[in-house]
PDB file of C-alpha atoms in Angstrom:
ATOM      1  CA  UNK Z   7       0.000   0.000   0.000  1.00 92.00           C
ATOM      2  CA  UNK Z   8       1.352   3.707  -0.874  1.00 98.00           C
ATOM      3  CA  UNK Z   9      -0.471   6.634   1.137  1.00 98.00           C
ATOM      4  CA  UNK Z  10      -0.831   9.684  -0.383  1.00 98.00           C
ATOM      5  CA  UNK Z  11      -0.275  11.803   2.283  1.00 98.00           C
ATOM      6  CA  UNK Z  12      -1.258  15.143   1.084  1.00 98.00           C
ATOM      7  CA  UNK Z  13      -4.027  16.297  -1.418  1.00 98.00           C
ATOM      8  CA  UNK Z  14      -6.819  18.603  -2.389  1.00 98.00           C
ATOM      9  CA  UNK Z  15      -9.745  16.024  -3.911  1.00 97.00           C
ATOM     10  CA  UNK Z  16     -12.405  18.521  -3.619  1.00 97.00           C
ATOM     11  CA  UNK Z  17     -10.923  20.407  -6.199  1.00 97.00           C
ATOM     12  CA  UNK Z  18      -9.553  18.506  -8.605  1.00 97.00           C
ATOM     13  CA  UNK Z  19     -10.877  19.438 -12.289  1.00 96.00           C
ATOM     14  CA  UNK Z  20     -13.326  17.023 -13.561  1.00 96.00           C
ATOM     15  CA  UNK Z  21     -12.817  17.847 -16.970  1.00 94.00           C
ATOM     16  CA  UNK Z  22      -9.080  16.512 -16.512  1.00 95.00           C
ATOM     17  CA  UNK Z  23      -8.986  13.941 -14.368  1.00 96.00           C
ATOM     18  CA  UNK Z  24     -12.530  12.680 -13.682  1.00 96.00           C
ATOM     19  CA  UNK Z  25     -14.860  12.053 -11.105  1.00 97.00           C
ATOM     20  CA  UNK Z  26     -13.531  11.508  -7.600  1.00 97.00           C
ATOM     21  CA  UNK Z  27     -14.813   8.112  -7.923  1.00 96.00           C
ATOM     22  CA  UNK Z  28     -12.551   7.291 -10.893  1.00 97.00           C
ATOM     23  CA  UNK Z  29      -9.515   9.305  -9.010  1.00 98.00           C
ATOM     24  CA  UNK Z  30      -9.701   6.942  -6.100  1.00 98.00           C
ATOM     25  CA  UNK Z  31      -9.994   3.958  -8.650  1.00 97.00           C
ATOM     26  CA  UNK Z  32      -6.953   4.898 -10.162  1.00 97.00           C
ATOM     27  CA  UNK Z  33      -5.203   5.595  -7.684  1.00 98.00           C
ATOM     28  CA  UNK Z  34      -5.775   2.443  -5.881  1.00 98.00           C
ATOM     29  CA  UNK Z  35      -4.800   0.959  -9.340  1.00 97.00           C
ATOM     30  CA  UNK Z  36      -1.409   2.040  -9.305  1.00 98.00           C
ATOM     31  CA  UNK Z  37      -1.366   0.919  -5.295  1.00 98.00           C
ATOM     32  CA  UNK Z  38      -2.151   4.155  -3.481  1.00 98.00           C
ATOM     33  CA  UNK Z  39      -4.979   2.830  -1.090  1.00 96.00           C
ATOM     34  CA  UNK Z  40      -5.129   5.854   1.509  1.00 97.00           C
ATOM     35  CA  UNK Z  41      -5.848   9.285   0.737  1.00 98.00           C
ATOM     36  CA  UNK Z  42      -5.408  12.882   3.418  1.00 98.00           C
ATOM     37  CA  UNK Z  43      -7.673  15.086   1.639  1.00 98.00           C
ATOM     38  CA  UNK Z  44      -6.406  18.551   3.113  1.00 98.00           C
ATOM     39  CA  UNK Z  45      -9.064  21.429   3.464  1.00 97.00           C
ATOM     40  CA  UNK Z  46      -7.184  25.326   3.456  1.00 96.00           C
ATOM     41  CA  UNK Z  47     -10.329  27.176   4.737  1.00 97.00           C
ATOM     42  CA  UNK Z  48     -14.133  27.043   6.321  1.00 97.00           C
ATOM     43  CA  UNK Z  49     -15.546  26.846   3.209  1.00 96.00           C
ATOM     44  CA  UNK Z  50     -13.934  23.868   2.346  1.00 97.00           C
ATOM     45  CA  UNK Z  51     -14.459  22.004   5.238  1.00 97.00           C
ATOM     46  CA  UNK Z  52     -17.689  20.329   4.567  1.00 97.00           C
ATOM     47  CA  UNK Z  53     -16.825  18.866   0.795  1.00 97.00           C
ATOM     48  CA  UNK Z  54     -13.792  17.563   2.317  1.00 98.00           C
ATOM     49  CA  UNK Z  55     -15.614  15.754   5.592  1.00 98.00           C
ATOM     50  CA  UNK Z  56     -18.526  14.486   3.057  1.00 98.00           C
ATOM     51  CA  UNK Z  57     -15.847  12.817   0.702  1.00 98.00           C
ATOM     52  CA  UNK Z  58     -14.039  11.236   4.097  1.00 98.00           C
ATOM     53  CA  UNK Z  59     -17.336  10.260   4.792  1.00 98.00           C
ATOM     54  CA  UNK Z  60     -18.515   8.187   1.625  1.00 98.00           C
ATOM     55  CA  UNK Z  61     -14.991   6.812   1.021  1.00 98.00           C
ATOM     56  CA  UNK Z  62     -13.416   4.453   3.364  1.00 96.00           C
ATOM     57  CA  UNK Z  63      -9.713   5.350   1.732  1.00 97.00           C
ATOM     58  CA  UNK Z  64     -10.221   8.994   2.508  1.00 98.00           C
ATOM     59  CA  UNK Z  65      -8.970  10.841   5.704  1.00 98.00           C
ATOM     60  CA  UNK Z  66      -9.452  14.864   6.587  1.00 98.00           C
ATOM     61  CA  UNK Z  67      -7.935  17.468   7.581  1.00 98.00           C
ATOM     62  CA  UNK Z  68      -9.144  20.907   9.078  1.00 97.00           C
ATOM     63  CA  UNK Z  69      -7.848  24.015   8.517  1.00 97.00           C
ATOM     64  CA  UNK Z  70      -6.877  27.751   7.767  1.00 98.00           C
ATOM     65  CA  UNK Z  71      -4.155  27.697   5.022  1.00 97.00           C
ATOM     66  CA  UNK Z  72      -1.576  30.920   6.013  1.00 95.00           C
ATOM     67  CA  UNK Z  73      -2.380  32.592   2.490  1.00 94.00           C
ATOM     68  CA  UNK Z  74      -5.816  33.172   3.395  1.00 94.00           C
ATOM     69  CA  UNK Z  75      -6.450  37.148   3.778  1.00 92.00           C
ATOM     70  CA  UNK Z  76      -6.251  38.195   7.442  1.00 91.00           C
ATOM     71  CA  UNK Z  77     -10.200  38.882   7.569  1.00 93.00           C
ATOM     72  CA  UNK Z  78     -10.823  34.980   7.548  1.00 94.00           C
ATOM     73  CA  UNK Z  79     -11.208  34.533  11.696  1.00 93.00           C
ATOM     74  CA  UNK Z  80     -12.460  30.904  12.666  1.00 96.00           C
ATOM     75  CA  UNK Z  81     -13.405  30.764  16.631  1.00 97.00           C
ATOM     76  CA  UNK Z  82     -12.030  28.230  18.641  1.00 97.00           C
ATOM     77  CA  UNK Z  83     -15.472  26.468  18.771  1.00 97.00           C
ATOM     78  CA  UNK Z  84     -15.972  26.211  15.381  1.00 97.00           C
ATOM     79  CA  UNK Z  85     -12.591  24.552  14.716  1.00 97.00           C
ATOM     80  CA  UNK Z  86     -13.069  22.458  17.275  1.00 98.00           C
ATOM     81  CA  UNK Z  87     -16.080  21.469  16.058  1.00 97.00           C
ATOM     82  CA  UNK Z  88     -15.296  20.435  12.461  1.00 97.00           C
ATOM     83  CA  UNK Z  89     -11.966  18.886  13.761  1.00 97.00           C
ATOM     84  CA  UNK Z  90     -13.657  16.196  16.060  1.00 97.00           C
ATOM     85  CA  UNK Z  91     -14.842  14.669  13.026  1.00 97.00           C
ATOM     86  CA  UNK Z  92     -14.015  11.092  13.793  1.00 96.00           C
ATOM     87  CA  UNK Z  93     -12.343  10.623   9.867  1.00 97.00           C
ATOM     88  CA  UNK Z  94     -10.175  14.431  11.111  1.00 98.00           C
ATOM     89  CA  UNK Z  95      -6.880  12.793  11.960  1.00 98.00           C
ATOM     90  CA  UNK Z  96      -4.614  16.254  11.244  1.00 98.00           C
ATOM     91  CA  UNK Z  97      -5.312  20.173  11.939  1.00 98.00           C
ATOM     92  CA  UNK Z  98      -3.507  22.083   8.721  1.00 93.00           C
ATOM     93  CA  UNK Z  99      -2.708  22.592   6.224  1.00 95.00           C
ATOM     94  CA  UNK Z 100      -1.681  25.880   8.606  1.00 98.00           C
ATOM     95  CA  UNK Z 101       1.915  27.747   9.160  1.00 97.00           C
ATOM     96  CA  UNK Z 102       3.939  30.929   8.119  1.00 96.00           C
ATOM     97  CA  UNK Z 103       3.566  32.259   4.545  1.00 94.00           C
ATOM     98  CA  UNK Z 104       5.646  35.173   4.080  1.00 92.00           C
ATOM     99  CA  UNK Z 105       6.156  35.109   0.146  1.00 90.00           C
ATOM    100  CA  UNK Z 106       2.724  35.871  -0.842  1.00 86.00           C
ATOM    101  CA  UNK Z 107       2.647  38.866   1.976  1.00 86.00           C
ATOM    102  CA  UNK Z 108       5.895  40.512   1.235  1.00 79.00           C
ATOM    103  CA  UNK Z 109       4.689  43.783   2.208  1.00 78.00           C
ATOM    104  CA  UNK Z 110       3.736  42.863   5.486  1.00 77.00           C
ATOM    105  CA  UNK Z 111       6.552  41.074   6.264  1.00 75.00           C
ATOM    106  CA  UNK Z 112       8.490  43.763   5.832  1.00 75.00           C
ATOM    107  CA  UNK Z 113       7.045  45.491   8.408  1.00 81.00           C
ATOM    108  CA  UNK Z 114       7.253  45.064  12.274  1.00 81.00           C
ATOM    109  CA  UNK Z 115       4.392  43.104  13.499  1.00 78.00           C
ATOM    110  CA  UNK Z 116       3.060  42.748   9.981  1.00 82.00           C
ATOM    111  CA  UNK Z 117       2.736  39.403  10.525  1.00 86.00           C
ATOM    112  CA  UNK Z 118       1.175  39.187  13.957  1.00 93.00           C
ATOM    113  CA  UNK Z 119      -2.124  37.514  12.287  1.00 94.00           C
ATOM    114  CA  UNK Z 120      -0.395  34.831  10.598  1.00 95.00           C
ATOM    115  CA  UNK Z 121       1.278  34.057  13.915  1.00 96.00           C
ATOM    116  CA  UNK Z 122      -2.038  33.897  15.644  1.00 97.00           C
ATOM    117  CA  UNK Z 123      -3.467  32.035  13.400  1.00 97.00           C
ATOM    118  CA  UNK Z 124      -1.196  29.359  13.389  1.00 98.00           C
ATOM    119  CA  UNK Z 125      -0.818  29.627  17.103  1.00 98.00           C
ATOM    120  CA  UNK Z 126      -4.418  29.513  17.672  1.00 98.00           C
ATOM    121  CA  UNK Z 127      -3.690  25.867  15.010  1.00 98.00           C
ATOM    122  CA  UNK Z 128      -1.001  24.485  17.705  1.00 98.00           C
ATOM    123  CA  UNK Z 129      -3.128  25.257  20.397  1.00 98.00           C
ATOM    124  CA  UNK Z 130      -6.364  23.028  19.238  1.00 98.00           C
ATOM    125  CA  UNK Z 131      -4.287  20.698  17.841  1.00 98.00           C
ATOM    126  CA  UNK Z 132      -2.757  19.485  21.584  1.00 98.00           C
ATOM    127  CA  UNK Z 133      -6.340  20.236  22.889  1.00 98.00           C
ATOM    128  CA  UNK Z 134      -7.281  17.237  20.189  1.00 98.00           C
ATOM    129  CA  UNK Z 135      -4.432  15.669  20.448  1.00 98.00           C
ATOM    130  CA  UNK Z 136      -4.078  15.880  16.249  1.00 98.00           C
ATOM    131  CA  UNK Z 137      -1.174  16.219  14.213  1.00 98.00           C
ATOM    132  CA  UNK Z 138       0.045  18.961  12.330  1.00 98.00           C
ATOM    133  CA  UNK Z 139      -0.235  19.467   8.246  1.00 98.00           C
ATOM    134  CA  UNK Z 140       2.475  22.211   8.031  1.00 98.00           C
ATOM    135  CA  UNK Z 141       2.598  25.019   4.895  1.00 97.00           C
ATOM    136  CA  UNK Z 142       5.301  27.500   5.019  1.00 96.00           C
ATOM    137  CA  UNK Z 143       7.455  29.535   2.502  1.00 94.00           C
ATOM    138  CA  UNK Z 144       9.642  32.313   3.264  1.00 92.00           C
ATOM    139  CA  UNK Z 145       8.913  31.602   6.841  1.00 94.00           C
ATOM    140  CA  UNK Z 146      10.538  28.266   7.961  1.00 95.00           C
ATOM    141  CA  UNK Z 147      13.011  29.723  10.672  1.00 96.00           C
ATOM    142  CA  UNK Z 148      10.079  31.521  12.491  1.00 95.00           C
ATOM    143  CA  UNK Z 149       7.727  28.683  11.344  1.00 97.00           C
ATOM    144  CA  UNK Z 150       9.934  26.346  13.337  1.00 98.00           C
ATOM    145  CA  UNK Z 151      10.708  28.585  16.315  1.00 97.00           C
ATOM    146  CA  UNK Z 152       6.455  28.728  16.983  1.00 98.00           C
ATOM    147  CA  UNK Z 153       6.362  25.149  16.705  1.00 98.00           C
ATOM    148  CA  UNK Z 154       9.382  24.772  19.179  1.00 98.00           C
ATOM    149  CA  UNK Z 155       7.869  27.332  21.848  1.00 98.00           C
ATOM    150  CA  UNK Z 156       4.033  26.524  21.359  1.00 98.00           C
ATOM    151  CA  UNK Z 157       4.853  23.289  22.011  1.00 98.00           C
ATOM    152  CA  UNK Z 158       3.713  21.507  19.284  1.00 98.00           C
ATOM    153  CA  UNK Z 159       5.998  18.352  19.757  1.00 98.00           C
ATOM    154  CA  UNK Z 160       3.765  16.939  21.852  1.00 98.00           C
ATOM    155  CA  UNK Z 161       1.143  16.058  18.752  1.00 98.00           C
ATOM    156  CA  UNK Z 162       4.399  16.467  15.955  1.00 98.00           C
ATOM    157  CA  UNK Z 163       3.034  16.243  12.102  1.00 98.00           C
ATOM    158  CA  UNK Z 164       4.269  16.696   8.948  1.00 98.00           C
ATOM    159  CA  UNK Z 165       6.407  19.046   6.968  1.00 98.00           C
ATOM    160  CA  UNK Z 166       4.229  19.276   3.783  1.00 98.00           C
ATOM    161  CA  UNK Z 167       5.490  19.243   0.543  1.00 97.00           C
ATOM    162  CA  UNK Z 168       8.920  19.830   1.682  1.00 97.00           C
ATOM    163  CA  UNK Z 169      11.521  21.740  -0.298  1.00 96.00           C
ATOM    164  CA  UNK Z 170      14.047  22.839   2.503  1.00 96.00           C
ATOM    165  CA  UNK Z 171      17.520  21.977   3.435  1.00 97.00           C
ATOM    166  CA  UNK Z 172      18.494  19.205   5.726  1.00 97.00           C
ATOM    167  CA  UNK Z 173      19.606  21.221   8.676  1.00 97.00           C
ATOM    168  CA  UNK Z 174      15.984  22.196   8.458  1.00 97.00           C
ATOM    169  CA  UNK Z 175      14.737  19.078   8.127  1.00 98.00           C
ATOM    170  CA  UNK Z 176      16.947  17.744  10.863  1.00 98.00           C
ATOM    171  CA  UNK Z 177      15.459  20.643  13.673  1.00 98.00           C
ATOM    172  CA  UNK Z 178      12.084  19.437  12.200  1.00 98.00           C
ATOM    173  CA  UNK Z 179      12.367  15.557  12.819  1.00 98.00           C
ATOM    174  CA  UNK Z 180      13.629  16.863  16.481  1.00 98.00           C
ATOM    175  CA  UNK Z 181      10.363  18.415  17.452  1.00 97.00           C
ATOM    176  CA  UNK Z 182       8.528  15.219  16.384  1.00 97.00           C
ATOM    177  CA  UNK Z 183       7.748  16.408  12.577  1.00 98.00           C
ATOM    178  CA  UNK Z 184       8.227  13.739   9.772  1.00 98.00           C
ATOM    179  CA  UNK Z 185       9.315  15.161   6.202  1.00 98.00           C
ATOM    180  CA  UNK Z 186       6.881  14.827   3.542  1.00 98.00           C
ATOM    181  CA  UNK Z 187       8.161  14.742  -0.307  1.00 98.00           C
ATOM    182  CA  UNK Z 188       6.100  15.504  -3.224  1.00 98.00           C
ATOM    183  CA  UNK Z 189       6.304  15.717  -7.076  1.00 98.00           C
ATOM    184  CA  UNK Z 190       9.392  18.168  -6.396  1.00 98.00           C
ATOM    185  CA  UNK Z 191      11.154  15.428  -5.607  1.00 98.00           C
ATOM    186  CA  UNK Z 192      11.122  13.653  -9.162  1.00 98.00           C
ATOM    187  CA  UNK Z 193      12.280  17.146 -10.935  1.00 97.00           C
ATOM    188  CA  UNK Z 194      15.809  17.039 -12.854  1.00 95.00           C
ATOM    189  CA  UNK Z 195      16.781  20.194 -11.035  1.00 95.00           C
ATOM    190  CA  UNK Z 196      15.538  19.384  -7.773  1.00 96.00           C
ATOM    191  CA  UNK Z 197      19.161  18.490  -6.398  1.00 96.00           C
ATOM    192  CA  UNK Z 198      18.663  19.648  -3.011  1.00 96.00           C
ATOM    193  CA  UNK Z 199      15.881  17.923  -2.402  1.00 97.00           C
ATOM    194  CA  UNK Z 200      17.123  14.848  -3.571  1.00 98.00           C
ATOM    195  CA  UNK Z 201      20.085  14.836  -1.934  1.00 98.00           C
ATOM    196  CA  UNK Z 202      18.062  15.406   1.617  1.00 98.00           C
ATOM    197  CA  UNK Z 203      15.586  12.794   0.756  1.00 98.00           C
ATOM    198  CA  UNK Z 204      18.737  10.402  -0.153  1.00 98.00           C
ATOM    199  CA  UNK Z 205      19.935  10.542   3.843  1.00 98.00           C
ATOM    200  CA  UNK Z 206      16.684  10.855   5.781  1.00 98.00           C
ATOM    201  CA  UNK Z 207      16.279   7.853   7.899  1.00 98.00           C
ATOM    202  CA  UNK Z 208      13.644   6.162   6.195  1.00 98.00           C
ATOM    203  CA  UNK Z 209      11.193   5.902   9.314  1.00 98.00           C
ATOM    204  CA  UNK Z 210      11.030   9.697   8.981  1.00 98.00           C
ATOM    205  CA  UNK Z 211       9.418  10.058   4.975  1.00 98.00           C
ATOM    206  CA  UNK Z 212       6.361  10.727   4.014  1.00 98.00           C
ATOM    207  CA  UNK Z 213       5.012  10.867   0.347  1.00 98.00           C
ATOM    208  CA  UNK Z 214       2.474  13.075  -1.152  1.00 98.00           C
ATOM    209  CA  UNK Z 215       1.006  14.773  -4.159  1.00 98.00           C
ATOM    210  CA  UNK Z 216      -0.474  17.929  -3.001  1.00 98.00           C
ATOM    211  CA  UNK Z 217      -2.455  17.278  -6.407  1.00 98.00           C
ATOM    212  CA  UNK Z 218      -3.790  18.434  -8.238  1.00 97.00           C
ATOM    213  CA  UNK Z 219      -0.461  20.598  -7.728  1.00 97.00           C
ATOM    214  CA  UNK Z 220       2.963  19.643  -8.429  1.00 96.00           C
ATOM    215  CA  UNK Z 221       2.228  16.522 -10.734  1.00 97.00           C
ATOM    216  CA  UNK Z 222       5.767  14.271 -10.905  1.00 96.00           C
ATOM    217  CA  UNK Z 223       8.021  13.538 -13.401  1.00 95.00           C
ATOM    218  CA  UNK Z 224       6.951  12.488 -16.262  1.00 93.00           C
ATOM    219  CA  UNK Z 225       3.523  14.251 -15.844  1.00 95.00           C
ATOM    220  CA  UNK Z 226       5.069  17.180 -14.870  1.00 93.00           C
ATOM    221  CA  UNK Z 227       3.023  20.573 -16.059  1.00 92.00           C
ATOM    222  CA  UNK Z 228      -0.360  18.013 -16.267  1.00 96.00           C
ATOM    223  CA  UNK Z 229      -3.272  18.067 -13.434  1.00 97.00           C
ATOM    224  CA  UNK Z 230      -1.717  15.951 -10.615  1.00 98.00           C
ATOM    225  CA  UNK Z 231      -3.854  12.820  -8.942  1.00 98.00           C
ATOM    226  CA  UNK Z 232      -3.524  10.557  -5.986  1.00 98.00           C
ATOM    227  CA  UNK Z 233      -2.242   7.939  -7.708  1.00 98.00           C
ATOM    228  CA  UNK Z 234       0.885   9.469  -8.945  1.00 98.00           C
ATOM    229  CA  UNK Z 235       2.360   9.015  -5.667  1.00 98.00           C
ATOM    230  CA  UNK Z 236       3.579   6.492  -6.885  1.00 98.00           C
ATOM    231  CA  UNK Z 237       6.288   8.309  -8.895  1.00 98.00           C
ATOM    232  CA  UNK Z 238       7.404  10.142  -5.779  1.00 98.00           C
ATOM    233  CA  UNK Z 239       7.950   6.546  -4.079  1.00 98.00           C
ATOM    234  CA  UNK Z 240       9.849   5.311  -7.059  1.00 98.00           C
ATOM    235  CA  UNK Z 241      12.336   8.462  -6.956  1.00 98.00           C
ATOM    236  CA  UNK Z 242      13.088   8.174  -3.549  1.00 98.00           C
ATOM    237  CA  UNK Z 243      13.084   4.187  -3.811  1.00 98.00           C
ATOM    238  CA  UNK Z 244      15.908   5.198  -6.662  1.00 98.00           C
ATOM    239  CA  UNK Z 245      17.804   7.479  -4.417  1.00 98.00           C
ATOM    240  CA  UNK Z 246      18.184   5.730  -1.470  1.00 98.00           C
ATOM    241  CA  UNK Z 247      18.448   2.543  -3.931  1.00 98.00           C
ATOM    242  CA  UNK Z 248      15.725   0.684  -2.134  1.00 98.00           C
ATOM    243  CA  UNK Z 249      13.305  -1.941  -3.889  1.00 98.00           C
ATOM    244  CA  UNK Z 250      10.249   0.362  -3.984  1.00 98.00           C
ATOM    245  CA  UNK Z 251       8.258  -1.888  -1.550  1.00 98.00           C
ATOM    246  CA  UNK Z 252      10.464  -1.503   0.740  1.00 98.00           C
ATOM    247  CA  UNK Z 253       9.953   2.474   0.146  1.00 98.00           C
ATOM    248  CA  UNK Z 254       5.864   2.086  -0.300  1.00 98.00           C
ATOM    249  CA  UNK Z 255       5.834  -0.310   3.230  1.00 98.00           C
ATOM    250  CA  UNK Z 256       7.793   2.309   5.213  1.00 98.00           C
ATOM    251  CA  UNK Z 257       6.200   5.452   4.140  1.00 98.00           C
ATOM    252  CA  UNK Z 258       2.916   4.051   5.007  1.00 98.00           C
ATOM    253  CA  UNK Z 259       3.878   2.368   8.318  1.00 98.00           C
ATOM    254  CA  UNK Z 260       5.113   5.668   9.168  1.00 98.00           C
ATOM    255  CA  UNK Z 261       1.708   7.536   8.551  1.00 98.00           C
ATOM    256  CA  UNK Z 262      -0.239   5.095  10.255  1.00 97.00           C
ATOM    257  CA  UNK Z 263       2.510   5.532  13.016  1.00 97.00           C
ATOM    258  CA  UNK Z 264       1.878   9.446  13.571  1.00 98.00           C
ATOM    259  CA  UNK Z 265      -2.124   9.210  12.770  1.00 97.00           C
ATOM    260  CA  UNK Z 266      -2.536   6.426  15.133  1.00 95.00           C
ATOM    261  CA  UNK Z 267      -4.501   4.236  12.324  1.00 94.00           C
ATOM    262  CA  UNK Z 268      -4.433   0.270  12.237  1.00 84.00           C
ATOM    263  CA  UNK Z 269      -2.641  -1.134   9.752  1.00 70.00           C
TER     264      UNK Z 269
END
């Protein structure tokens, strides 16, 4: 089994890939048999709970994605509420964004509502006792330092779609945080990347698609799908020069590991 660790199904594009139904065939086709369909804001949240609800491969997660404008305030309650969900196993995607808000980044304070937002994330996240789906860009020492001091190794999570160095990904794995690798991964140029996921322990990867972003070599440019995270095992399988089950058995062991799911 492969477990795609990290995608939007609620808005995939029909017209390219086909009906949920047929994405979930497919990808179980090509061996990808568990699905964390990620929600970025309240209006999201139901379509993602009803599709964890009439598929048995589909998880959730709840959410207020950093780029969202400053004016979108969910209470306590209400996050609460949609994140007790019994199929919610993860609060995120949430963290620092500072690349799409350069203006207030350059300002003191300017990002004092990101930081709240993502602190108010932390804080019903060890209330639930959920992991973390972490998003951030232009942020990560700050990202890591609220994660550190909010305490958030006490529920750990994931570094989504991750594209930092390994010193970062090093401070991550020490605050409980397992390192997630996407379609990136399987790009020529992507040398950085490669080279971390080559010397990450192997009990510390997780694979994703973030589709229907970021679609892996050789659909790279295309609408990405489930399914194709089975590209993203193969490249790292090839890196670390694994066989790929061994790559596919880990990586899935390991999300069952942080989720708490039975095998």
């Amino acid at each position: 089994m492969i477990v795609d660790s990290h995608c939007h199904l609620n808005i995939l594009p029909e017209d390219k890939v086909g009906s949920v139904e047929e994405v979930i065939t497919k990808a179980a086709e090509l061996g990808v048999e568990r699905i964390l369909c990620v929600a970025i804001n309240p209006g999201q949240w139901d379509e993602v709970l009803a599709l964890a609800d009439k598929y048995d491969s589909v998880f959730a997660a709840i959410g207020v994605h950093p780029c969202e404008d400053k004016e979108v305030i969910v209470s306590d309650e209400e996050l609460i509420k949609a994140a007790s969900h019994p199929k919610v196993i993860a609060i995120g995607e949430v963290g620092l964004d500072y690349f799409h808000f350069e203006d207030d980044a350059a300002k003191e304070g300017g990002m004092d509502w990101q930081h709240d937002r993502f602190k108010q994330h932390i804080r019903i996240a060890k209330q639930l006792g959920k992991p973390l789906i972490i998003h951030t860009r232009h942020s990560t020492p700050d990202c890591l330092s609220l994660l550190e001091s909010e305490g958030a190794d006490s529920v750990g999570g994931i570094m989504h779609c991750f594209v930092e160095d390994l010193a970062t990904a090093e401070r991550a794995m020490q605050i409980g945080f397992y390192i997630s690798f996407s379609g990136i991964v399987t790009f020529k140029n992507a040398k950085e990347i490669k080279s971390v996921a080559t010397v990450l322990p192997l009990d510390r990867i997780l694979v994703e698609t973030d589709s229907p972003y970021l679609a892996p070599m050789p659909f790279r440019g295309k609408t990405n799908q489930p399914g194709y995270t089975r590209y993203v095992v193969e490249e790292i399988a090839k890196l670390k020069e694994l066989p790929f089950e061994t790559v596919a058995k880990a990586t899935t062991e390991n999300f069952n590991r942080l989720f708490k799911i039975n095998s």
